[in-house]
Amino acid sequence: MKAGGDMKIAGKAVCVFVLFTIKVMSTVGNLEVSAVVGSTSVLTCTPRPNTTMIIWKMSPKVGGPCTLGYRADHNKTDRTNCSDSINWRSRPDQDPALEIRQVGIAHEGNYTCEVVATEGNFHEMYHLTVLVPPRLTVRCDDDDGRPVCEAGAGRPAAQIWWVPESNSPPREEAHDNGTVTVLSKFAAYSTNVTNATCFMSHPVWNQSMDVGCPPPENTNLTRLYVSIILCFLSIIPFVAVMYYFKLHIDRLCHKTKTPETAPTDSPQEDTMEVEPYTIYVQKENVIYNSVSDLTAGQNLPQGLSPAT
């Protein structure tokens, strides 16, 4: 009987110890929360009566651990290695919630609120995931003219599909900041389809865009026309420059060449050269006339004299 009584007492003691342990240490499971980059996120912490201490412990994905603390007996708060964007939402003795302003990818990680009260210690744990909305764009491919859909720089990677259905799988490209770009080129089972709708699914939002591209034949023809025009436009400046240089060189050659001038004699010099000959002829004529008159007078019969 005594042994049985001791066993009952021991069993009650174990039950009391277990209940006391549960009462002293109460932990809420790891809660998954998400926030859009650039927004404000609030992580709640349940207030307890007769609280003596509140501690927020943070382990972000980038950077070292961060701690915010409050002691009720001193009515004092302190912080260790925490950025200005992380702070209490209000007075910790009234509302021990944590506020994260301008959420960035670096804030992603684990957050734990620990409350020490007369009833025991209580923990609430969170895992924060930061979402980045992708930018949806559509275009026609430069090479083959097929529709292309791109969900750029999203976190996590977006899901893309086409209507009508495409038989080409999307391609993902990861970036250094943790975002992912998803690219999908439309490839229909029927080659005649050139208009399609791209659908994007993401935790931040869902979106769709229509895209229509010309047939490949028209695309090639247009590309040929553009090439011819560009070639023609590139020749015009070359011809203009060559013409300018040729015209400039011709002008320089014309200016440097000395014109040939024929020698000219002045009228005065001609007159001076001719006048002596004229005077000489006149003198000869006078002499000749005088001699003729004299000869004629000698040959006349007597009684006649030459007329004077």
PDB file of N, CA and C in Angstrom, residues 236-285:
ATOM      1  N   ILE A 236      24.647  58.452 -99.645  1.00  0.00           N
ATOM      2  CA  ILE A 236      24.441  59.877 -99.929  1.00  0.00           C
ATOM      3  C   ILE A 236      25.482  60.753 -99.242  1.00  0.00           C
ATOM      4  N   PRO A 237      25.724  60.609 -97.952  1.00  0.00           N
ATOM      5  CA  PRO A 237      26.756  61.464 -97.327  1.00  0.00           C
ATOM      6  C   PRO A 237      28.139  61.258 -97.940  1.00  0.00           C
ATOM      7  N   PHE A 238      28.474  60.019 -98.346  1.00  0.00           N
ATOM      8  CA  PHE A 238      29.779  59.760 -98.950  1.00  0.00           C
ATOM      9  C   PHE A 238      29.919  60.511-100.270  1.00  0.00           C
ATOM     10  N   VAL A 239      28.883  60.445-101.099  1.00  0.00           N
ATOM     11  CA  VAL A 239      28.924  61.149-102.386  1.00  0.00           C
ATOM     12  C   VAL A 239      28.999  62.658-102.170  1.00  0.00           C
ATOM     13  N   ALA A 240      28.255  63.168-101.212  1.00  0.00           N
ATOM     14  CA  ALA A 240      28.272  64.603-100.934  1.00  0.00           C
ATOM     15  C   ALA A 240      29.652  65.063-100.485  1.00  0.00           C
ATOM     16  N   VAL A 241      30.304  64.280 -99.658  1.00  0.00           N
ATOM     17  CA  VAL A 241      31.651  64.642 -99.191  1.00  0.00           C
ATOM     18  C   VAL A 241      32.644  64.628-100.346  1.00  0.00           C
ATOM     19  N   MET A 242      32.566  63.605-101.212  1.00  0.00           N
ATOM     20  CA  MET A 242      33.471  63.536-102.357  1.00  0.00           C
ATOM     21  C   MET A 242      33.261  64.721-103.301  1.00  0.00           C
ATOM     22  N   TYR A 243      32.011  65.080-103.532  1.00  0.00           N
ATOM     23  CA  TYR A 243      31.724  66.220-104.401  1.00  0.00           C
ATOM     24  C   TYR A 243      32.254  67.511-103.796  1.00  0.00           C
ATOM     25  N   TYR A 244      32.122  67.652-102.506  1.00  0.00           N
ATOM     26  CA  TYR A 244      32.603  68.872-101.833  1.00  0.00           C
ATOM     27  C   TYR A 244      34.116  68.995-101.968  1.00  0.00           C
ATOM     28  N   PHE A 245      34.845  67.908-101.735  1.00  0.00           N
ATOM     29  CA  PHE A 245      36.297  67.959-101.836  1.00  0.00           C
ATOM     30  C   PHE A 245      36.738  68.227-103.266  1.00  0.00           C
ATOM     31  N   LYS A 246      36.057  67.627-104.245  1.00  0.00           N
ATOM     32  CA  LYS A 246      36.419  67.856-105.642  1.00  0.00           C
ATOM     33  C   LYS A 246      36.215  69.319-106.017  1.00  0.00           C
ATOM     34  N   LEU A 247      35.110  69.900-105.625  1.00  0.00           N
ATOM     35  CA  LEU A 247      34.837  71.305-105.904  1.00  0.00           C
ATOM     36  C   LEU A 247      35.852  72.205-105.224  1.00  0.00           C
ATOM     37  N   HIS A 248      36.226  71.885-104.029  1.00  0.00           N
ATOM     38  CA  HIS A 248      37.190  72.693-103.281  1.00  0.00           C
ATOM     39  C   HIS A 248      38.571  72.636-103.927  1.00  0.00           C
ATOM     40  N   ILE A 249      38.978  71.448-104.395  1.00  0.00           N
ATOM     41  CA  ILE A 249      40.287  71.303-105.026  1.00  0.00           C
ATOM     42  C   ILE A 249      40.322  72.046-106.356  1.00  0.00           C
ATOM     43  N   ASP A 250      39.236  71.986-107.143  1.00  0.00           N
ATOM     44  CA  ASP A 250      39.190  72.711-108.419  1.00  0.00           C
ATOM     45  C   ASP A 250      39.337  74.211-108.207  1.00  0.00           C
ATOM     46  N   ARG A 251      38.721  74.729-107.169  1.00  0.00           N
ATOM     47  CA  ARG A 251      38.835  76.165-106.883  1.00  0.00           C
ATOM     48  C   ARG A 251      40.265  76.543-106.507  1.00  0.00           C
ATOM     49  N   LEU A 252      40.931  75.703-105.734  1.00  0.00           N
ATOM     50  CA  LEU A 252      42.312  75.989-105.349  1.00  0.00           C
ATOM     51  C   LEU A 252      43.232  75.972-106.566  1.00  0.00           C
ATOM     52  N   CYS A 253      43.041  75.005-107.453  1.00  0.00           N
ATOM     53  CA  CYS A 253      43.861  74.934-108.662  1.00  0.00           C
ATOM     54  C   CYS A 253      43.631  76.146-109.556  1.00  0.00           C
ATOM     55  N   HIS A 254      42.410  76.608-109.662  1.00  0.00           N
ATOM     56  CA  HIS A 254      42.098  77.765-110.504  1.00  0.00           C
ATOM     57  C   HIS A 254      42.733  79.036-109.959  1.00  0.00           C
ATOM     58  N   LYS A 255      42.784  79.158-108.655  1.00  0.00           N
ATOM     59  CA  LYS A 255      43.371  80.358-108.041  1.00  0.00           C
ATOM     60  C   LYS A 255      44.891  80.377-108.187  1.00  0.00           C
ATOM     61  N   THR A 256      45.566  79.266-108.108  1.00  0.00           N
ATOM     62  CA  THR A 256      47.029  79.220-108.154  1.00  0.00           C
ATOM     63  C   THR A 256      47.583  79.316-109.575  1.00  0.00           C
ATOM     64  N   LYS A 257      46.819  79.102-110.639  1.00  0.00           N
ATOM     65  CA  LYS A 257      47.295  79.139-112.022  1.00  0.00           C
ATOM     66  C   LYS A 257      47.387  80.578-112.521  1.00  0.00           C
ATOM     67  N   THR A 258      48.609  81.023-113.095  1.00  0.00           N
ATOM     68  CA  THR A 258      48.824  82.398-113.570  1.00  0.00           C
ATOM     69  C   THR A 258      48.294  82.530-114.990  1.00  0.00           C
ATOM     70  N   PRO A 259      47.427  83.472-115.253  1.00  0.00           N
ATOM     71  CA  PRO A 259      46.867  83.611-116.613  1.00  0.00           C
ATOM     72  C   PRO A 259      47.921  84.120-117.592  1.00  0.00           C
ATOM     73  N   GLU A 260      47.900  83.598-118.855  1.00  0.00           N
ATOM     74  CA  GLU A 260      48.826  84.018-119.904  1.00  0.00           C
ATOM     75  C   GLU A 260      48.286  85.275-120.576  1.00  0.00           C
ATOM     76  N   THR A 261      49.141  86.329-120.657  1.00  0.00           N
ATOM     77  CA  THR A 261      48.722  87.609-121.254  1.00  0.00           C
ATOM     78  C   THR A 261      49.606  87.888-122.459  1.00  0.00           C
ATOM     79  N   ALA A 262      48.998  88.254-123.560  1.00  0.00           N
ATOM     80  CA  ALA A 262      49.745  88.558-124.780  1.00  0.00           C
ATOM     81  C   ALA A 262      50.382  89.938-124.675  1.00  0.00           C
ATOM     82  N   PRO A 263      51.609  90.091-125.163  1.00  0.00           N
ATOM     83  CA  PRO A 263      52.255  91.421-125.108  1.00  0.00           C
ATOM     84  C   PRO A 263      51.523  92.410-126.001  1.00  0.00           C
ATOM     85  N   THR A 264      51.379  93.589-125.524  1.00  0.00           N
ATOM     86  CA  THR A 264      50.663  94.646-126.257  1.00  0.00           C
ATOM     87  C   THR A 264      51.565  95.861-126.369  1.00  0.00           C
ATOM     88  N   ASP A 265      51.526  96.449-127.555  1.00  0.00           N
ATOM     89  CA  ASP A 265      52.286  97.680-127.793  1.00  0.00           C
ATOM     90  C   ASP A 265      51.353  98.853-127.733  1.00  0.00           C
ATOM     91  N   SER A 266      51.828  99.882-127.154  1.00  0.00           N
ATOM     92  CA  SER A 266      50.985 101.069-127.007  1.00  0.00           C
ATOM     93  C   SER A 266      50.868 101.775-128.342  1.00  0.00           C
ATOM     94  N   PRO A 267      49.780 102.456-128.587  1.00  0.00           N
ATOM     95  CA  PRO A 267      49.614 103.192-129.864  1.00  0.00           C
ATOM     96  C   PRO A 267      50.669 104.255-130.045  1.00  0.00           C
ATOM     97  N   GLN A 268      51.175 104.835-128.952  1.00  0.00           N
ATOM     98  CA  GLN A 268      52.156 105.899-129.061  1.00  0.00           C
ATOM     99  C   GLN A 268      53.456 105.377-129.643  1.00  0.00           C
ATOM    100  N   GLU A 269      53.853 104.097-129.156  1.00  0.00           N
ATOM    101  CA  GLU A 269      55.080 103.514-129.676  1.00  0.00           C
ATOM    102  C   GLU A 269      54.947 103.221-131.160  1.00  0.00           C
ATOM    103  N   ASP A 270      53.769 102.735-131.613  1.00  0.00           N
ATOM    104  CA  ASP A 270      53.567 102.463-133.040  1.00  0.00           C
ATOM    105  C   ASP A 270      53.692 103.730-133.860  1.00  0.00           C
ATOM    106  N   THR A 271      53.175 104.808-133.330  1.00  0.00           N
ATOM    107  CA  THR A 271      53.202 106.081-134.054  1.00  0.00           C
ATOM    108  C   THR A 271      54.627 106.581-134.187  1.00  0.00           C
ATOM    109  N   MET A 272      55.388 106.396-133.066  1.00  0.00           N
ATOM    110  CA  MET A 272      56.768 106.857-133.091  1.00  0.00           C
ATOM    111  C   MET A 272      57.595 106.036-134.055  1.00  0.00           C
ATOM    112  N   GLU A 273      57.300 104.745-134.191  1.00  0.00           N
ATOM    113  CA  GLU A 273      58.046 103.912-135.127  1.00  0.00           C
ATOM    114  C   GLU A 273      57.691 104.245-136.574  1.00  0.00           C
ATOM    115  N   VAL A 274      56.470 104.653-136.851  1.00  0.00           N
ATOM    116  CA  VAL A 274      56.022 104.901-138.220  1.00  0.00           C
ATOM    117  C   VAL A 274      56.377 106.308-138.680  1.00  0.00           C
ATOM    118  N   GLU A 275      56.410 107.281-137.772  1.00  0.00           N
ATOM    119  CA  GLU A 275      56.606 108.689-138.157  1.00  0.00           C
ATOM    120  C   GLU A 275      57.928 108.938-138.879  1.00  0.00           C
ATOM    121  N   PRO A 276      59.088 108.400-138.439  1.00  0.00           N
ATOM    122  CA  PRO A 276      60.333 108.648-139.201  1.00  0.00           C
ATOM    123  C   PRO A 276      60.233 108.188-140.639  1.00  0.00           C
ATOM    124  N   TYR A 277      59.627 107.043-140.862  1.00  0.00           N
ATOM    125  CA  TYR A 277      59.483 106.534-142.223  1.00  0.00           C
ATOM    126  C   TYR A 277      58.621 107.467-143.049  1.00  0.00           C
ATOM    127  N   THR A 278      57.582 107.999-142.439  1.00  0.00           N
ATOM    128  CA  THR A 278      56.691 108.909-143.167  1.00  0.00           C
ATOM    129  C   THR A 278      57.417 110.177-143.551  1.00  0.00           C
ATOM    130  N   ILE A 279      58.199 110.727-142.632  1.00  0.00           N
ATOM    131  CA  ILE A 279      58.949 111.961-142.917  1.00  0.00           C
ATOM    132  C   ILE A 279      59.964 111.721-144.020  1.00  0.00           C
ATOM    133  N   TYR A 280      60.616 110.556-143.965  1.00  0.00           N
ATOM    134  CA  TYR A 280      61.615 110.204-144.974  1.00  0.00           C
ATOM    135  C   TYR A 280      60.971 110.101-146.340  1.00  0.00           C
ATOM    136  N   VAL A 281      59.824 109.478-146.421  1.00  0.00           N
ATOM    137  CA  VAL A 281      59.135 109.342-147.701  1.00  0.00           C
ATOM    138  C   VAL A 281      58.742 110.698-148.234  1.00  0.00           C
ATOM    139  N   GLN A 282      58.260 111.550-147.328  1.00  0.00           N
ATOM    140  CA  GLN A 282      57.871 112.889-147.764  1.00  0.00           C
ATOM    141  C   GLN A 282      59.067 113.652-148.317  1.00  0.00           C
ATOM    142  N   LYS A 283      60.213 113.546-147.666  1.00  0.00           N
ATOM    143  CA  LYS A 283      61.417 114.233-148.140  1.00  0.00           C
ATOM    144  C   LYS A 283      61.850 113.698-149.495  1.00  0.00           C
ATOM    145  N   GLU A 284      61.793 112.390-149.652  1.00  0.00           N
ATOM    146  CA  GLU A 284      62.168 111.779-150.918  1.00  0.00           C
ATOM    147  C   GLU A 284      61.270 112.271-152.028  1.00  0.00           C
ATOM    148  N   ASN A 285      60.024 112.406-151.732  1.00  0.00           N
ATOM    149  CA  ASN A 285      59.069 112.866-152.745  1.00  0.00           C
ATOM    150  C   ASN A 285      59.355 114.302-153.126  1.00  0.00           C
TER     151      ASN A 285
END
